[in-house]
PDB file of C-alpha atoms in Angstrom:
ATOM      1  CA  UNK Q 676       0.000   0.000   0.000  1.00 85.00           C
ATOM      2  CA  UNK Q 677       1.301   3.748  -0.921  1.00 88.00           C
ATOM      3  CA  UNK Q 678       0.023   6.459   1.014  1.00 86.00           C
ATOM      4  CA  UNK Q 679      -0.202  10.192  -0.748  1.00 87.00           C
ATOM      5  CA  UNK Q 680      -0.281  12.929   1.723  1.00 86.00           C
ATOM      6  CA  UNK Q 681      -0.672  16.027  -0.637  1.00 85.00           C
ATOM      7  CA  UNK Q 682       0.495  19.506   0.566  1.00 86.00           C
ATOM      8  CA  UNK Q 683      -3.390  21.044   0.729  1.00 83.00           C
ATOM      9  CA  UNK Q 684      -5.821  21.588   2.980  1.00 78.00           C
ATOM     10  CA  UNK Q 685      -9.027  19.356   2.122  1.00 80.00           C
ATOM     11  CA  UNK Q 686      -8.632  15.652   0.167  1.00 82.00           C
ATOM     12  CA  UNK Q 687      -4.966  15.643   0.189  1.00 84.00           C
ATOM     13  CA  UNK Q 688      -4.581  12.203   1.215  1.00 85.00           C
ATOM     14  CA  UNK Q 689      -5.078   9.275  -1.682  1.00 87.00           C
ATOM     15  CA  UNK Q 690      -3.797   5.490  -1.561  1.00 88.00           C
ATOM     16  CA  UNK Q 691      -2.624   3.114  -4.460  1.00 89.00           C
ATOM     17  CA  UNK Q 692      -2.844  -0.491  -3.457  1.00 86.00           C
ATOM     18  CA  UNK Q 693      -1.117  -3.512  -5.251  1.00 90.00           C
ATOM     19  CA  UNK Q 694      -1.935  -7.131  -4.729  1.00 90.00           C
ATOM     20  CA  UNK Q 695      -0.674  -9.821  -6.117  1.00 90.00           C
ATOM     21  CA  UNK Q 696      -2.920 -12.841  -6.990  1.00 89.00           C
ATOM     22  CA  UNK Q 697      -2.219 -16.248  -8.487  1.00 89.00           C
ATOM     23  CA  UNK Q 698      -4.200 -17.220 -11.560  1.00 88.00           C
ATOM     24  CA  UNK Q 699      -7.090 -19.763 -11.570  1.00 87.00           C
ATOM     25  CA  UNK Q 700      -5.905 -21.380 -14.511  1.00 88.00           C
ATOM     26  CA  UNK Q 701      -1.653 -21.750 -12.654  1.00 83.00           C
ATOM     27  CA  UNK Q 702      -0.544 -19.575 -15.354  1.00 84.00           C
ATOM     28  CA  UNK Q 703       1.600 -17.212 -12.602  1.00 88.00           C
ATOM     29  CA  UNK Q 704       0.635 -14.781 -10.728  1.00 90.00           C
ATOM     30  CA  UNK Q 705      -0.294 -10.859 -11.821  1.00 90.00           C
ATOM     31  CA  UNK Q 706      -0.407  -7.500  -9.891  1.00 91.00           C
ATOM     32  CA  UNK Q 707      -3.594  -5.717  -9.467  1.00 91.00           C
ATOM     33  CA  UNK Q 708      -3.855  -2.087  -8.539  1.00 92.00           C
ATOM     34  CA  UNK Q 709      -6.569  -0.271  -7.082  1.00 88.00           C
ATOM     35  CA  UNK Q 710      -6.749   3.203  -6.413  1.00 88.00           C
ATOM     36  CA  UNK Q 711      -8.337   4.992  -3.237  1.00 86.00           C
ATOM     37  CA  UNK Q 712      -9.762   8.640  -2.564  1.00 85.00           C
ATOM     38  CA  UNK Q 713      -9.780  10.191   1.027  1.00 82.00           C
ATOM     39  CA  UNK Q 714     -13.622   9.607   0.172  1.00 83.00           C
ATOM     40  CA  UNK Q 715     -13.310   5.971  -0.305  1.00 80.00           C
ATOM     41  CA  UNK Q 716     -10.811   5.579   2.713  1.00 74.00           C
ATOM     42  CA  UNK Q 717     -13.331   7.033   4.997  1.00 76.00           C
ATOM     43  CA  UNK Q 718     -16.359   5.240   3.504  1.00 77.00           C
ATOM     44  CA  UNK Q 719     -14.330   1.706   3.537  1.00 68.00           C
ATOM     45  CA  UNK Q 720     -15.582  -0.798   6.005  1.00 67.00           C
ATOM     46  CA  UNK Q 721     -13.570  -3.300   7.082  1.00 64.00           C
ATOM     47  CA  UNK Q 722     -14.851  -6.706   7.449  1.00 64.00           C
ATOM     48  CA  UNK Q 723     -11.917  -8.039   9.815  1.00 59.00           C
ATOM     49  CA  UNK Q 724     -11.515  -7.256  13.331  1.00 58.00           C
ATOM     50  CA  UNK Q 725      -8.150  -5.025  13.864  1.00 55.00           C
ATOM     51  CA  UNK Q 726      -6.172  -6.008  17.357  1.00 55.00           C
ATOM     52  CA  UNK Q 727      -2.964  -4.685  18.519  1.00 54.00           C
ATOM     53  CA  UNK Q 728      -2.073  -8.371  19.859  1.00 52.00           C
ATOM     54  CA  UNK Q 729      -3.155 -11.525  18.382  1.00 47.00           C
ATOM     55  CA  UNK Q 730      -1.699 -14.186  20.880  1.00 58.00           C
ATOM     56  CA  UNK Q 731      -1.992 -13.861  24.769  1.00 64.00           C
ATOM     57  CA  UNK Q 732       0.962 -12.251  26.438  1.00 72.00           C
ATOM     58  CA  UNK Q 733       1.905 -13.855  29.239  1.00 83.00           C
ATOM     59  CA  UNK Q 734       2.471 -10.752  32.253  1.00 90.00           C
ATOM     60  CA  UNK Q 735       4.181 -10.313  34.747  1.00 92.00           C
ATOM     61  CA  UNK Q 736       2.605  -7.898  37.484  1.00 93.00           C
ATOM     62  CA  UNK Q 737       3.595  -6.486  40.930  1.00 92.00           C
ATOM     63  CA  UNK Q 738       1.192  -4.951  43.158  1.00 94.00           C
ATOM     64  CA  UNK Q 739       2.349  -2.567  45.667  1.00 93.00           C
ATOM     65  CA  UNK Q 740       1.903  -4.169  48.622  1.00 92.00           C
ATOM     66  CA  UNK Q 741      -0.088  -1.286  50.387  1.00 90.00           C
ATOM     67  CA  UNK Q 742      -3.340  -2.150  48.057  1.00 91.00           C
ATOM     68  CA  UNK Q 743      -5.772  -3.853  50.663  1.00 90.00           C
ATOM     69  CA  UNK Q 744      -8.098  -5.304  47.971  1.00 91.00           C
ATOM     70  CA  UNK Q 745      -6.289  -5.523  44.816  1.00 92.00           C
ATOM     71  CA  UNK Q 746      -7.172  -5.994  41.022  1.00 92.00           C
ATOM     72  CA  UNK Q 747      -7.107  -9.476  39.612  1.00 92.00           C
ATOM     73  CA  UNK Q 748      -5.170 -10.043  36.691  1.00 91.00           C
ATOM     74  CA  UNK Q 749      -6.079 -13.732  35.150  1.00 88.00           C
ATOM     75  CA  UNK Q 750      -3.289 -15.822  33.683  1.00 87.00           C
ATOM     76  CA  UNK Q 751      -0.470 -13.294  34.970  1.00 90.00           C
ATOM     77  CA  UNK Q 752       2.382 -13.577  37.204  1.00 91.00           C
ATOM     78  CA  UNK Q 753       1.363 -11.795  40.481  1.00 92.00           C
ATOM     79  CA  UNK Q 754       4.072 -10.696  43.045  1.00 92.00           C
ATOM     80  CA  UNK Q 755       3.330  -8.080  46.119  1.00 94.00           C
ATOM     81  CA  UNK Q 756       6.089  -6.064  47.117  1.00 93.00           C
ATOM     82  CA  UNK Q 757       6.330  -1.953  47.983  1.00 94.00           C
ATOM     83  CA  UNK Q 758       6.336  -0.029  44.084  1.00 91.00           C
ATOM     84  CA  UNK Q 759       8.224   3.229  44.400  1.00 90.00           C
ATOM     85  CA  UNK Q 760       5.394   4.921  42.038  1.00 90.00           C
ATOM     86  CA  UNK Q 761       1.808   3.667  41.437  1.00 90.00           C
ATOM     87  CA  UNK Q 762      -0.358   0.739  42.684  1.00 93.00           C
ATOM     88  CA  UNK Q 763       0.223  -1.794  39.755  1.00 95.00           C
ATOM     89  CA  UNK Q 764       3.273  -2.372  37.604  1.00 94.00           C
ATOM     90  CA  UNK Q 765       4.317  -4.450  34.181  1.00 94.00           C
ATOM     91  CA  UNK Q 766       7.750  -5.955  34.628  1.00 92.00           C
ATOM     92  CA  UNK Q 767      10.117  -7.105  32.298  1.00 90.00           C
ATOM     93  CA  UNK Q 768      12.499  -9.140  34.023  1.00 88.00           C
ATOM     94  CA  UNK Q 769      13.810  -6.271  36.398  1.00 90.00           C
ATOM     95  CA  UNK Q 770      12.288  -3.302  34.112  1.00 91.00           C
ATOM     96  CA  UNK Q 771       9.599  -1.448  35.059  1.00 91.00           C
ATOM     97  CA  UNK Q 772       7.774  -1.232  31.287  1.00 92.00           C
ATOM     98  CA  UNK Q 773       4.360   0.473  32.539  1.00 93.00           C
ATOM     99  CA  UNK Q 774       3.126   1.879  35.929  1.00 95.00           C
ATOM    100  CA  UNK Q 775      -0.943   2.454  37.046  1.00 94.00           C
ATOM    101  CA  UNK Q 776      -1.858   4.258  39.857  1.00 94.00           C
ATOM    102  CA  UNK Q 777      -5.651   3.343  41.152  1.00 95.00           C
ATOM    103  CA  UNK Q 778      -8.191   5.505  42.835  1.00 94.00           C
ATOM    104  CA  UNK Q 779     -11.353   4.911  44.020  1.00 94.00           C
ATOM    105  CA  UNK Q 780     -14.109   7.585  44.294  1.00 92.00           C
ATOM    106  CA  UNK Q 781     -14.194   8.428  47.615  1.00 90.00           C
ATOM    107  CA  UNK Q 782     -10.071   8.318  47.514  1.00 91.00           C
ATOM    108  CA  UNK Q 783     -10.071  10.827  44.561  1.00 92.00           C
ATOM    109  CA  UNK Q 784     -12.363  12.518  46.118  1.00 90.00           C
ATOM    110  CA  UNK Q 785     -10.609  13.110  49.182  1.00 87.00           C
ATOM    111  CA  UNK Q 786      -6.962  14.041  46.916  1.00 88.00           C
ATOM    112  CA  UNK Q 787      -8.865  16.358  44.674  1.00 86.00           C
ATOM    113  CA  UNK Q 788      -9.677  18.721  48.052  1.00 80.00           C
ATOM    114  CA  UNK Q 789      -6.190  18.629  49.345  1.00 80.00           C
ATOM    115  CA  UNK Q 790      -4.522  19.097  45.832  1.00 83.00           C
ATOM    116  CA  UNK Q 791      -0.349  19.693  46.231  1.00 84.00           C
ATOM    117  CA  UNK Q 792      -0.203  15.841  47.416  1.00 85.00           C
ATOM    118  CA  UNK Q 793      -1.837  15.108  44.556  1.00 88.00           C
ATOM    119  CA  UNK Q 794       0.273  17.069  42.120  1.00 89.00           C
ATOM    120  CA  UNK Q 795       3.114  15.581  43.669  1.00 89.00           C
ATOM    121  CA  UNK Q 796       2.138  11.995  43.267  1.00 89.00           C
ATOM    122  CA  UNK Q 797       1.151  12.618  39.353  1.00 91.00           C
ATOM    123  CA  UNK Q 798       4.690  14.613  38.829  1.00 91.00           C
ATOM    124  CA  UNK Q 799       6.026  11.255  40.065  1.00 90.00           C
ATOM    125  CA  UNK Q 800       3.733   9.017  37.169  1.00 91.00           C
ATOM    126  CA  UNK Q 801       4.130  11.439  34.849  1.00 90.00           C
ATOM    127  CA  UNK Q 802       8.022  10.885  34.396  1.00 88.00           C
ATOM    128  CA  UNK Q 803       7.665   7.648  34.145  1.00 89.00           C
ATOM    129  CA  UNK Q 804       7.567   6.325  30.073  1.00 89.00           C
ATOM    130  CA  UNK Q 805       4.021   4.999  30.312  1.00 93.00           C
ATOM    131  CA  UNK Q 806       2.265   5.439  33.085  1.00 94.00           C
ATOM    132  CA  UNK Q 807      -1.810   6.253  33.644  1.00 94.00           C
ATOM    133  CA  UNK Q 808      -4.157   7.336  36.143  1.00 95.00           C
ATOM    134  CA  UNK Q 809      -6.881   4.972  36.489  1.00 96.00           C
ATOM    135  CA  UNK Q 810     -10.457   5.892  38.165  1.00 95.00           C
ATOM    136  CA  UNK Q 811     -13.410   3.884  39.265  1.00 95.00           C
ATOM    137  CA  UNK Q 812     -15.812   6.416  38.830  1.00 93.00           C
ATOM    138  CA  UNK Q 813     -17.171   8.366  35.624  1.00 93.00           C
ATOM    139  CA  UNK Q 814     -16.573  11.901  35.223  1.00 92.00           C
ATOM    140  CA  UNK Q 815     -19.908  13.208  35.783  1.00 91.00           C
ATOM    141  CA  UNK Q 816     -19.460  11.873  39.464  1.00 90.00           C
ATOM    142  CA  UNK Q 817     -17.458  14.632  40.810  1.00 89.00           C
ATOM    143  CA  UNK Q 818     -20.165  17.218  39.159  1.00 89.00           C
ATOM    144  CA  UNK Q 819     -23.048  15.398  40.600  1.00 88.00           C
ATOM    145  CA  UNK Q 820     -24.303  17.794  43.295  1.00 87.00           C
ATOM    146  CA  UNK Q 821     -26.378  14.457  44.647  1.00 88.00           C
ATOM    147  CA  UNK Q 822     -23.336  12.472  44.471  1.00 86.00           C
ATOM    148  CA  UNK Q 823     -21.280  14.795  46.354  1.00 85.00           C
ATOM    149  CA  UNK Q 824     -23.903  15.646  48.812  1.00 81.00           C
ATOM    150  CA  UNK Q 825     -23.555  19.428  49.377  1.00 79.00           C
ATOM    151  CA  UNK Q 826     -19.506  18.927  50.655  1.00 79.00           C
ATOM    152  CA  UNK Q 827     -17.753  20.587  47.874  1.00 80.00           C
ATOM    153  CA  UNK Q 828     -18.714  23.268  44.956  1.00 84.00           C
ATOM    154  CA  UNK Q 829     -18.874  21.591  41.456  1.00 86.00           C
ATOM    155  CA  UNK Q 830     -17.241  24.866  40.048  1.00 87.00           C
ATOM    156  CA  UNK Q 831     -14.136  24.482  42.337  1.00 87.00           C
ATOM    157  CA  UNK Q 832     -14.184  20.244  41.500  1.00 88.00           C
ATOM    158  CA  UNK Q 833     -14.214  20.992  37.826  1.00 89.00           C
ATOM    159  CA  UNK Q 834     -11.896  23.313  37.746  1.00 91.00           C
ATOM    160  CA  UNK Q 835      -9.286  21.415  39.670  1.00 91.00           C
ATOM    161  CA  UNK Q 836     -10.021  18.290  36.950  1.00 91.00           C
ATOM    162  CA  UNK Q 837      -9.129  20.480  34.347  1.00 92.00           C
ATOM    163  CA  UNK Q 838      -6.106  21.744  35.991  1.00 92.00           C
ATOM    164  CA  UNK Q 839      -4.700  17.706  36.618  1.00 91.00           C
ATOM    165  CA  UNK Q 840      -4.825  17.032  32.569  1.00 90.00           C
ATOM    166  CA  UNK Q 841      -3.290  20.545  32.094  1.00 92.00           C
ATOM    167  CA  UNK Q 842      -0.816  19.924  34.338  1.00 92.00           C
ATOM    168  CA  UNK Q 843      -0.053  17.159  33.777  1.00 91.00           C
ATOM    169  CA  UNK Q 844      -0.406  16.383  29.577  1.00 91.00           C
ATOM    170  CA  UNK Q 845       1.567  13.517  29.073  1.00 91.00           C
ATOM    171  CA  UNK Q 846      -0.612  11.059  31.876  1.00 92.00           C
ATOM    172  CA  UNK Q 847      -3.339   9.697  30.792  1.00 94.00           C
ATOM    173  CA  UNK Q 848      -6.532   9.922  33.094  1.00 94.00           C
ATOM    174  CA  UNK Q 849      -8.833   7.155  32.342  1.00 94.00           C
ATOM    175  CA  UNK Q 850     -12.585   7.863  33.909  1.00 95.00           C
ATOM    176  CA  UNK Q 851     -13.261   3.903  33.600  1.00 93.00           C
ATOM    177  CA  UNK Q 852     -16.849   4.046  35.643  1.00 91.00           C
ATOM    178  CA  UNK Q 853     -16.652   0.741  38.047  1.00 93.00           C
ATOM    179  CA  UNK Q 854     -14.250  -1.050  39.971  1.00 93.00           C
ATOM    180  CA  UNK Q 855     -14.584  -3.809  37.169  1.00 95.00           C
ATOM    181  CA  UNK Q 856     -14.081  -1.668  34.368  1.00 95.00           C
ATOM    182  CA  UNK Q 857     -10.678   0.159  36.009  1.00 94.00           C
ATOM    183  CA  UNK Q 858      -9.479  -3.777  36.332  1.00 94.00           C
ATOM    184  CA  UNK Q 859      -9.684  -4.322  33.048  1.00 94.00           C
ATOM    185  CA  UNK Q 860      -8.875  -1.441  31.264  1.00 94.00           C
ATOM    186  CA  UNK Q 861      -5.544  -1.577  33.791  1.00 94.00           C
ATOM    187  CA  UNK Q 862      -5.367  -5.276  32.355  1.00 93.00           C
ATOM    188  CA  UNK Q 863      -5.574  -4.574  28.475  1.00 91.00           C
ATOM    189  CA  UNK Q 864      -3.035  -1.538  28.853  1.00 92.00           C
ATOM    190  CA  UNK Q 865      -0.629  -3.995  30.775  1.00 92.00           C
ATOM    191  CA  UNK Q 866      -1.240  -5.945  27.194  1.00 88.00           C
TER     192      UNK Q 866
END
């Protein structure tokens, strides 16, 4: 496949694609061509399913020892020791490859009010290569005025949010809605 990327501002990108087939009647093989707009790229729909991994990886996991009630990570090699940064870690061999720090809602909660820890503790994720932020709770939690019961203004909640991702730009804060859901988005990152 050959990508064109034209210097313009609308349809600028085009793709010629070759395949080579084998003939029915074994006389060789040919080339065929086919030609693709930006129109037709956006318009195809692929019937195959794309996946970054095809075969399971086999993981190997610590868990900082300091997690009362930790994730569950099926089919991985689970060790429990104190992690320097973060709640859950991917090892390779003695590497460190990817770090996750946890937080429930009430936990998050509490951090968001008494900020400069938290800044401090995100500073330390953020250095690391890949690292992520990982709460069980959706967004629209720590806007809910039923949800957070009168204790703190929305306004001052939002606006310390926005101020973590700005901040901090290069961690990724994952909203993942459940307990469950913060497992195993943790889980498929570690992948």
């Amino acid at each position: 496949k050959l990508t064109l990327v034209l210097d313009r501002g609308h349809r600028k990108r085009c793709e010629f694609l070759t395949i080579r087939k084998e003939r029915k009647d074994g006389g060789g093989a040919y080339d065929q061509t086919f030609f693709r707009t930006e129109q037709g790229i956006r318009s195809h729909r692929s019937r195959g399913k794309v996946e970054l991994t095809a075969e399971p990886v086999a993981l190997d996991v610590v868990i900082d020892s300091g997690e009362r009630y930790p994730w569950r990570f099926p089919r991985a090699t689970v060790n429990r020791r104190r992690l320097p940064v973060g709640d859950y870690a991917l090892m390779d061999g003695a590497r460190t490859v990817a770090v996750g720090e946890r937080k429930s809602y009430a936990n998050f909660l509490g951090e968001l009010v008494q900020l400069q820890g938290l800044h401090h503790q995100l500073a330390d994720l953020a250095g690391l290569e890949r690292a992520s932020l990982v709460i069980e709770a959706q967004y629209r939690d720590f806007l809910d005025p039923k949800r957070l019961g009168g204790r703190f203004p929305r306004a001052r909640l939002g606006r310390r949010l926005a101020e973590l991702s700005t901040l901090h730009p290069r961690l990724p804060i994952i909203f993942a809605g459940s307990r469950k859901l913060a497992n195993l988005w943790t889980y498929r990152y570690f992948q």
